[in-house]
Amino acid sequence: MTEIVTRKGKALGAPKRWAQRYAGYQGSGSDEKQRITEKLNGLTLEERTPERIDQIIGNDTWTRVSCDLCDDSVERAAALSDGINDLLVCESCLRAAEIALFSERKNPS
Ligand SMILES: [Zn+2]
């Protein structure tokens, strides 16, 4: 089963991942990191949208889903895995691969 990675799903898990990443953090900006942790923890499940998370953190690195083939930021991507490495692939790239396969089948080289 191919796992689907979405911005929405990443946003839902962002408060927990952020808290784990910055628990006991003492480096530069630690007060700000703590304020962000508290704001994120204060969100209800419904409030954990990508837009809200990005706004609180100040960038979209915690919710961004980038295609590993074309580098576009997308709402969702398929995680193709060989059991060791995952490749996030967007719908356009999957469709392009499907079309290439289909046309090769129609006109075998
Ligand atoms: Zn792509």
CSV table of N, CA and C and ligand atoms in Angstrom, one decimal:
chain,number,residue,atom,x,y,z
A,1,MET,N,0.9,-1.2,0.0
A,1,MET,CA,0.0,0.0,0.0
A,1,MET,C,0.9,1.2,0.0
A,2,THR,N,0.6,2.1,-0.9
A,2,THR,CA,1.4,3.4,-1.0
A,2,THR,C,0.9,4.4,0.0
A,3,GLU,N,1.8,4.9,0.8
A,3,GLU,CA,1.4,5.9,1.7
A,3,GLU,C,1.3,7.2,1.1
A,4,ILE,N,0.2,8.0,1.5
A,4,ILE,CA,0.1,9.3,0.9
A,4,ILE,C,0.4,10.4,2.0
A,5,VAL,N,1.3,11.3,1.6
A,5,VAL,CA,1.7,12.3,2.5
A,5,VAL,C,1.0,13.6,2.1
A,6,THR,N,0.4,14.2,3.1
A,6,THR,CA,-0.4,15.5,2.8
A,6,THR,C,0.1,16.6,3.7
A,7,ARG,N,-0.1,17.9,3.2
A,7,ARG,CA,0.1,19.0,4.1
A,7,ARG,C,-0.7,19.0,5.3
A,8,LYS,N,-2.0,18.6,5.1
A,8,LYS,CA,-2.9,18.6,6.2
A,8,LYS,C,-2.5,17.6,7.3
A,9,GLY,N,-2.0,16.4,6.9
A,9,GLY,CA,-1.5,15.4,7.8
A,9,GLY,C,-0.3,15.9,8.6
A,10,LYS,N,0.6,16.6,7.8
A,10,LYS,CA,1.8,17.1,8.4
A,10,LYS,C,1.5,18.2,9.5
A,11,ALA,N,0.5,19.0,9.1
A,11,ALA,CA,0.0,20.0,10.0
A,11,ALA,C,-0.5,19.4,11.3
A,12,LEU,N,-1.3,18.4,11.2
A,12,LEU,CA,-1.9,17.7,12.4
A,12,LEU,C,-0.8,17.2,13.3
A,13,GLY,N,0.3,16.7,12.8
A,13,GLY,CA,1.4,16.1,13.6
A,13,GLY,C,2.4,17.2,14.0
A,14,ALA,N,2.3,18.4,13.4
A,14,ALA,CA,3.4,19.3,13.6
A,14,ALA,C,3.6,19.7,15.1
A,15,PRO,N,2.5,20.0,15.9
A,15,PRO,CA,2.8,20.4,17.3
A,15,PRO,C,3.6,19.3,18.1
A,16,LYS,N,3.3,18.1,17.9
A,16,LYS,CA,4.0,17.0,18.6
A,16,LYS,C,5.5,16.9,18.1
A,17,ARG,N,5.7,17.0,16.8
A,17,ARG,CA,7.0,16.9,16.2
A,17,ARG,C,7.9,18.1,16.7
A,18,TRP,N,7.2,19.3,16.7
A,18,TRP,CA,7.9,20.5,17.1
A,18,TRP,C,8.3,20.4,18.6
A,19,ALA,N,7.4,19.9,19.4
A,19,ALA,CA,7.6,19.8,20.9
A,19,ALA,C,8.8,18.8,21.1
A,20,GLN,N,8.8,17.7,20.4
A,20,GLN,CA,9.9,16.7,20.5
A,20,GLN,C,11.2,17.3,20.1
A,21,ARG,N,11.2,18.0,19.0
A,21,ARG,CA,12.4,18.6,18.4
A,21,ARG,C,13.0,19.6,19.4
A,22,TYR,N,12.2,20.4,20.0
A,22,TYR,CA,12.7,21.6,20.8
A,22,TYR,C,12.5,21.4,22.3
A,23,ALA,N,12.1,20.2,22.8
A,23,ALA,CA,12.0,19.9,24.3
A,23,ALA,C,13.4,20.1,24.9
A,24,GLY,N,13.5,21.0,25.9
A,24,GLY,CA,14.8,21.2,26.6
A,24,GLY,C,15.8,22.0,25.7
A,25,TYR,N,15.3,22.6,24.6
A,25,TYR,CA,16.3,23.3,23.7
A,25,TYR,C,16.8,24.5,24.4
A,26,GLN,N,18.1,24.7,24.4
A,26,GLN,CA,18.7,25.8,25.1
A,26,GLN,C,19.5,26.8,24.2
A,27,GLY,N,19.5,26.5,22.9
A,27,GLY,CA,20.2,27.3,22.0
A,27,GLY,C,19.6,28.7,21.7
A,28,SER,N,20.1,29.3,20.7
A,28,SER,CA,19.7,30.7,20.4
A,28,SER,C,18.2,30.7,20.0
A,29,GLY,N,17.5,31.7,20.5
A,29,GLY,CA,16.1,31.8,20.2
A,29,GLY,C,15.2,30.8,21.0
A,30,SER,N,15.7,30.3,22.1
A,30,SER,CA,15.0,29.3,22.9
A,30,SER,C,13.7,29.8,23.5
A,31,ASP,N,13.7,31.1,23.8
A,31,ASP,CA,12.4,31.7,24.3
A,31,ASP,C,11.3,31.7,23.3
A,32,GLU,N,11.7,32.1,22.1
A,32,GLU,CA,10.8,32.1,20.9
A,32,GLU,C,10.3,30.7,20.6
A,33,LYS,N,11.2,29.7,20.6
A,33,LYS,CA,10.9,28.3,20.4
A,33,LYS,C,9.8,27.8,21.4
A,34,GLN,N,10.1,28.2,22.7
A,34,GLN,CA,9.1,27.9,23.8
A,34,GLN,C,7.8,28.5,23.5
A,35,ARG,N,7.8,29.8,23.1
A,35,ARG,CA,6.5,30.4,22.8
A,35,ARG,C,5.7,29.7,21.7
A,36,ILE,N,6.5,29.3,20.7
A,36,ILE,CA,5.8,28.6,19.6
A,36,ILE,C,5.3,27.2,20.1
A,37,THR,N,6.1,26.5,20.9
A,37,THR,CA,5.6,25.3,21.4
A,37,THR,C,4.3,25.4,22.1
A,38,GLU,N,4.2,26.5,23.0
A,38,GLU,CA,2.9,26.7,23.7
A,38,GLU,C,1.8,27.0,22.8
A,39,LYS,N,2.1,27.9,21.8
A,39,LYS,CA,1.0,28.3,20.8
A,39,LYS,C,0.5,27.0,20.1
A,40,LEU,N,1.4,26.2,19.6
A,40,LEU,CA,1.1,25.0,18.9
A,40,LEU,C,0.3,24.0,19.7
A,41,ASN,N,0.7,23.9,21.0
A,41,ASN,CA,0.0,22.9,21.9
A,41,ASN,C,-1.4,23.5,22.3
A,42,GLY,N,-1.6,24.8,22.1
A,42,GLY,CA,-2.9,25.4,22.5
A,42,GLY,C,-3.9,25.2,21.3
A,43,LEU,N,-3.5,24.7,20.2
A,43,LEU,CA,-4.4,24.5,19.1
A,43,LEU,C,-5.3,23.3,19.2
A,44,THR,N,-6.6,23.4,18.9
A,44,THR,CA,-7.4,22.2,18.9
A,44,THR,C,-7.1,21.5,17.6
A,45,LEU,N,-7.6,20.2,17.4
A,45,LEU,CA,-7.3,19.4,16.2
A,45,LEU,C,-7.8,20.2,15.0
A,46,GLU,N,-9.0,20.8,15.1
A,46,GLU,CA,-9.6,21.5,14.0
A,46,GLU,C,-8.8,22.8,13.6
A,47,GLU,N,-8.1,23.3,14.6
A,47,GLU,CA,-7.3,24.5,14.3
A,47,GLU,C,-5.9,24.2,13.7
A,48,ARG,N,-5.5,22.9,13.7
A,48,ARG,CA,-4.2,22.6,13.2
A,48,ARG,C,-4.2,22.5,11.6
A,49,THR,N,-4.5,23.6,11.0
A,49,THR,CA,-4.5,23.7,9.5
A,49,THR,C,-3.0,24.0,9.1
A,50,PRO,N,-2.6,23.7,7.9
A,50,PRO,CA,-1.3,24.1,7.4
A,50,PRO,C,-1.1,25.6,7.5
A,51,GLU,N,-2.1,26.4,7.2
A,51,GLU,CA,-2.0,27.8,7.2
A,51,GLU,C,-1.7,28.4,8.6
A,52,ARG,N,-2.4,27.8,9.6
A,52,ARG,CA,-2.3,28.2,11.0
A,52,ARG,C,-0.9,27.8,11.5
A,53,ILE,N,-0.5,26.6,11.2
A,53,ILE,CA,0.8,26.1,11.7
A,53,ILE,C,1.9,27.0,11.1
A,54,ASP,N,1.8,27.2,9.8
A,54,ASP,CA,2.9,28.1,9.1
A,54,ASP,C,2.9,29.4,9.7
A,55,GLN,N,1.8,30.0,10.0
A,55,GLN,CA,1.7,31.4,10.6
A,55,GLN,C,2.4,31.4,11.9
A,56,ILE,N,2.1,30.4,12.8
A,56,ILE,CA,2.7,30.4,14.1
A,56,ILE,C,4.2,30.2,14.1
A,57,ILE,N,4.6,29.3,13.2
A,57,ILE,CA,6.1,28.9,13.1
A,57,ILE,C,6.8,30.0,12.3
A,58,GLY,N,6.1,30.6,11.4
A,58,GLY,CA,6.8,31.7,10.6
A,58,GLY,C,7.4,31.2,9.3
A,59,ASN,N,7.2,30.0,9.0
A,59,ASN,CA,7.6,29.5,7.6
A,59,ASN,C,6.8,28.1,7.4
A,60,ASP,N,7.0,27.6,6.2
A,60,ASP,CA,6.2,26.4,5.9
A,60,ASP,C,7.0,25.1,5.9
A,61,THR,N,8.2,25.1,6.5
A,61,THR,CA,9.0,23.9,6.5
A,61,THR,C,8.4,22.7,7.3
A,62,TRP,N,7.5,23.0,8.2
A,62,TRP,CA,6.9,21.9,9.0
A,62,TRP,C,5.7,21.3,8.3
A,63,THR,N,5.2,21.9,7.3
A,63,THR,CA,4.0,21.4,6.7
A,63,THR,C,4.2,21.2,5.2
A,64,ARG,N,5.4,21.6,4.6
A,64,ARG,CA,5.6,21.5,3.2
A,64,ARG,C,5.7,20.1,2.7
A,65,VAL,N,5.1,19.8,1.6
A,65,VAL,CA,5.2,18.5,0.9
A,65,VAL,C,5.8,18.8,-0.5
A,66,SER,N,7.1,18.4,-0.7
A,66,SER,CA,7.8,18.7,-2.0
A,66,SER,C,7.9,17.4,-2.7
A,67,CYS,N,7.7,17.5,-4.0
A,67,CYS,CA,7.9,16.3,-4.9
A,67,CYS,C,9.4,16.2,-5.1
A,68,ASP,N,9.9,14.9,-4.9
A,68,ASP,CA,11.3,14.7,-5.1
A,68,ASP,C,11.8,14.7,-6.5
A,69,LEU,N,10.8,14.6,-7.5
A,69,LEU,CA,11.2,14.6,-8.9
A,69,LEU,C,11.2,16.0,-9.5
A,70,CYS,N,10.1,16.8,-9.3
A,70,CYS,CA,10.0,18.1,-9.9
A,70,CYS,C,10.2,19.2,-8.9
A,71,ASP,N,10.3,18.9,-7.6
A,71,ASP,CA,10.6,19.9,-6.6
A,71,ASP,C,9.4,20.9,-6.3
A,72,ASP,N,8.3,20.6,-6.9
A,72,ASP,CA,7.1,21.5,-6.7
A,72,ASP,C,6.6,21.2,-5.2
A,73,SER,N,6.0,22.3,-4.6
A,73,SER,CA,5.3,22.2,-3.3
A,73,SER,C,3.9,21.8,-3.7
A,74,VAL,N,3.4,20.7,-3.1
A,74,VAL,CA,2.1,20.2,-3.5
A,74,VAL,C,1.3,19.9,-2.2
A,75,GLU,N,-0.1,19.8,-2.4
A,75,GLU,CA,-0.9,19.4,-1.2
A,75,GLU,C,-0.7,18.0,-0.7
A,76,ARG,N,-0.4,17.1,-1.7
A,76,ARG,CA,-0.3,15.7,-1.4
A,76,ARG,C,0.7,15.0,-2.3
A,77,ALA,N,1.4,14.0,-1.9
A,77,ALA,CA,2.3,13.2,-2.7
A,77,ALA,C,2.2,11.8,-2.3
A,78,ALA,N,2.6,10.9,-3.2
A,78,ALA,CA,2.7,9.5,-2.9
A,78,ALA,C,4.1,9.2,-2.4
A,79,ALA,N,4.2,8.4,-1.3
A,79,ALA,CA,5.5,8.0,-0.9
A,79,ALA,C,5.8,6.6,-1.5
A,80,LEU,N,6.7,6.6,-2.5
A,80,LEU,CA,7.1,5.4,-3.1
A,80,LEU,C,8.3,4.9,-2.4
A,81,SER,N,8.2,3.6,-2.0
A,81,SER,CA,9.3,3.1,-1.1
A,81,SER,C,9.8,1.8,-1.7
A,82,ASP,N,11.2,1.6,-1.6
A,82,ASP,CA,11.7,0.3,-1.9
A,82,ASP,C,12.1,-0.5,-0.7
A,83,GLY,N,11.5,0.0,0.5
A,83,GLY,CA,11.7,-0.6,1.7
A,83,GLY,C,12.9,0.0,2.5
A,84,ILE,N,13.7,0.8,1.8
A,84,ILE,CA,14.8,1.5,2.5
A,84,ILE,C,14.6,3.0,2.3
A,85,ASN,N,14.4,3.4,1.1
A,85,ASN,CA,14.3,4.8,0.8
A,85,ASN,C,12.9,5.2,0.3
A,86,ASP,N,12.4,6.4,0.7
A,86,ASP,CA,11.1,6.9,0.3
A,86,ASP,C,11.4,8.0,-0.8
A,87,LEU,N,10.5,8.0,-1.8
A,87,LEU,CA,10.5,9.0,-2.8
A,87,LEU,C,9.1,9.6,-2.8
A,88,LEU,N,9.0,10.9,-2.5
A,88,LEU,CA,7.7,11.6,-2.6
A,88,LEU,C,7.5,12.0,-4.0
A,89,VAL,N,6.4,11.6,-4.6
A,89,VAL,CA,6.1,11.9,-6.0
A,89,VAL,C,4.7,12.5,-6.1
A,90,CYS,N,4.7,13.7,-6.8
A,90,CYS,CA,3.4,14.4,-6.9
A,90,CYS,C,2.5,13.7,-8.0
A,91,GLU,N,1.3,14.2,-8.1
A,91,GLU,CA,0.3,13.6,-9.0
A,91,GLU,C,0.7,13.9,-10.4
A,92,SER,N,1.2,15.0,-10.8
A,92,SER,CA,1.7,15.4,-12.1
A,92,SER,C,2.8,14.4,-12.6
A,93,CYS,N,3.7,14.2,-11.7
A,93,CYS,CA,4.9,13.3,-12.1
A,93,CYS,C,4.4,11.9,-12.3
A,94,LEU,N,3.5,11.4,-11.4
A,94,LEU,CA,2.9,10.1,-11.5
A,94,LEU,C,2.1,9.9,-12.8
A,95,ARG,N,1.3,11.0,-13.1
A,95,ARG,CA,0.6,10.9,-14.3
A,95,ARG,C,1.5,10.9,-15.6
A,96,ALA,N,2.5,11.7,-15.5
A,96,ALA,CA,3.5,11.7,-16.7
A,96,ALA,C,4.1,10.3,-16.9
A,97,ALA,N,4.4,9.7,-15.8
A,97,ALA,CA,5.0,8.3,-15.8
A,97,ALA,C,3.9,7.3,-16.4
A,98,GLU,N,2.7,7.5,-16.0
A,98,GLU,CA,1.6,6.6,-16.4
A,98,GLU,C,1.4,6.8,-17.9
A,99,ILE,N,1.4,8.1,-18.4
A,99,ILE,CA,1.2,8.3,-19.8
A,99,ILE,C,2.4,7.7,-20.6
A,100,ALA,N,3.6,7.9,-20.1
A,100,ALA,CA,4.8,7.3,-20.8
A,100,ALA,C,4.7,5.8,-20.9
A,101,LEU,N,4.2,5.2,-19.8
A,101,LEU,CA,4.1,3.7,-19.8
A,101,LEU,C,3.0,3.3,-20.8
A,102,PHE,N,1.9,4.0,-20.8
A,102,PHE,CA,0.7,3.7,-21.7
A,102,PHE,C,1.1,3.9,-23.1
A,103,SER,N,1.8,5.0,-23.5
A,103,SER,CA,2.2,5.2,-24.9
A,103,SER,C,3.2,4.2,-25.3
A,104,GLU,N,4.1,3.7,-24.4
A,104,GLU,CA,5.1,2.7,-24.8
A,104,GLU,C,4.4,1.4,-25.1
A,105,ARG,N,3.3,1.1,-24.3
A,105,ARG,CA,2.6,-0.1,-24.5
A,105,ARG,C,1.8,-0.1,-25.9
A,106,LYS,N,1.3,1.1,-26.2
A,106,LYS,CA,0.6,1.3,-27.5
A,106,LYS,C,1.6,1.2,-28.7
A,107,ASN,N,2.8,1.8,-28.5
A,107,ASN,CA,3.8,1.8,-29.6
A,107,ASN,C,5.1,1.3,-29.0
A,108,PRO,N,5.2,0.0,-28.8
A,108,PRO,CA,6.4,-0.6,-28.2
A,108,PRO,C,7.7,-0.2,-29.0
A,109,SER,N,8.7,0.1,-28.3
A,109,SER,CA,9.9,0.5,-29.0
A,109,SER,C,10.7,-0.8,-29.4
B,1,ZN,ZN,6.4,16.2,-9.3
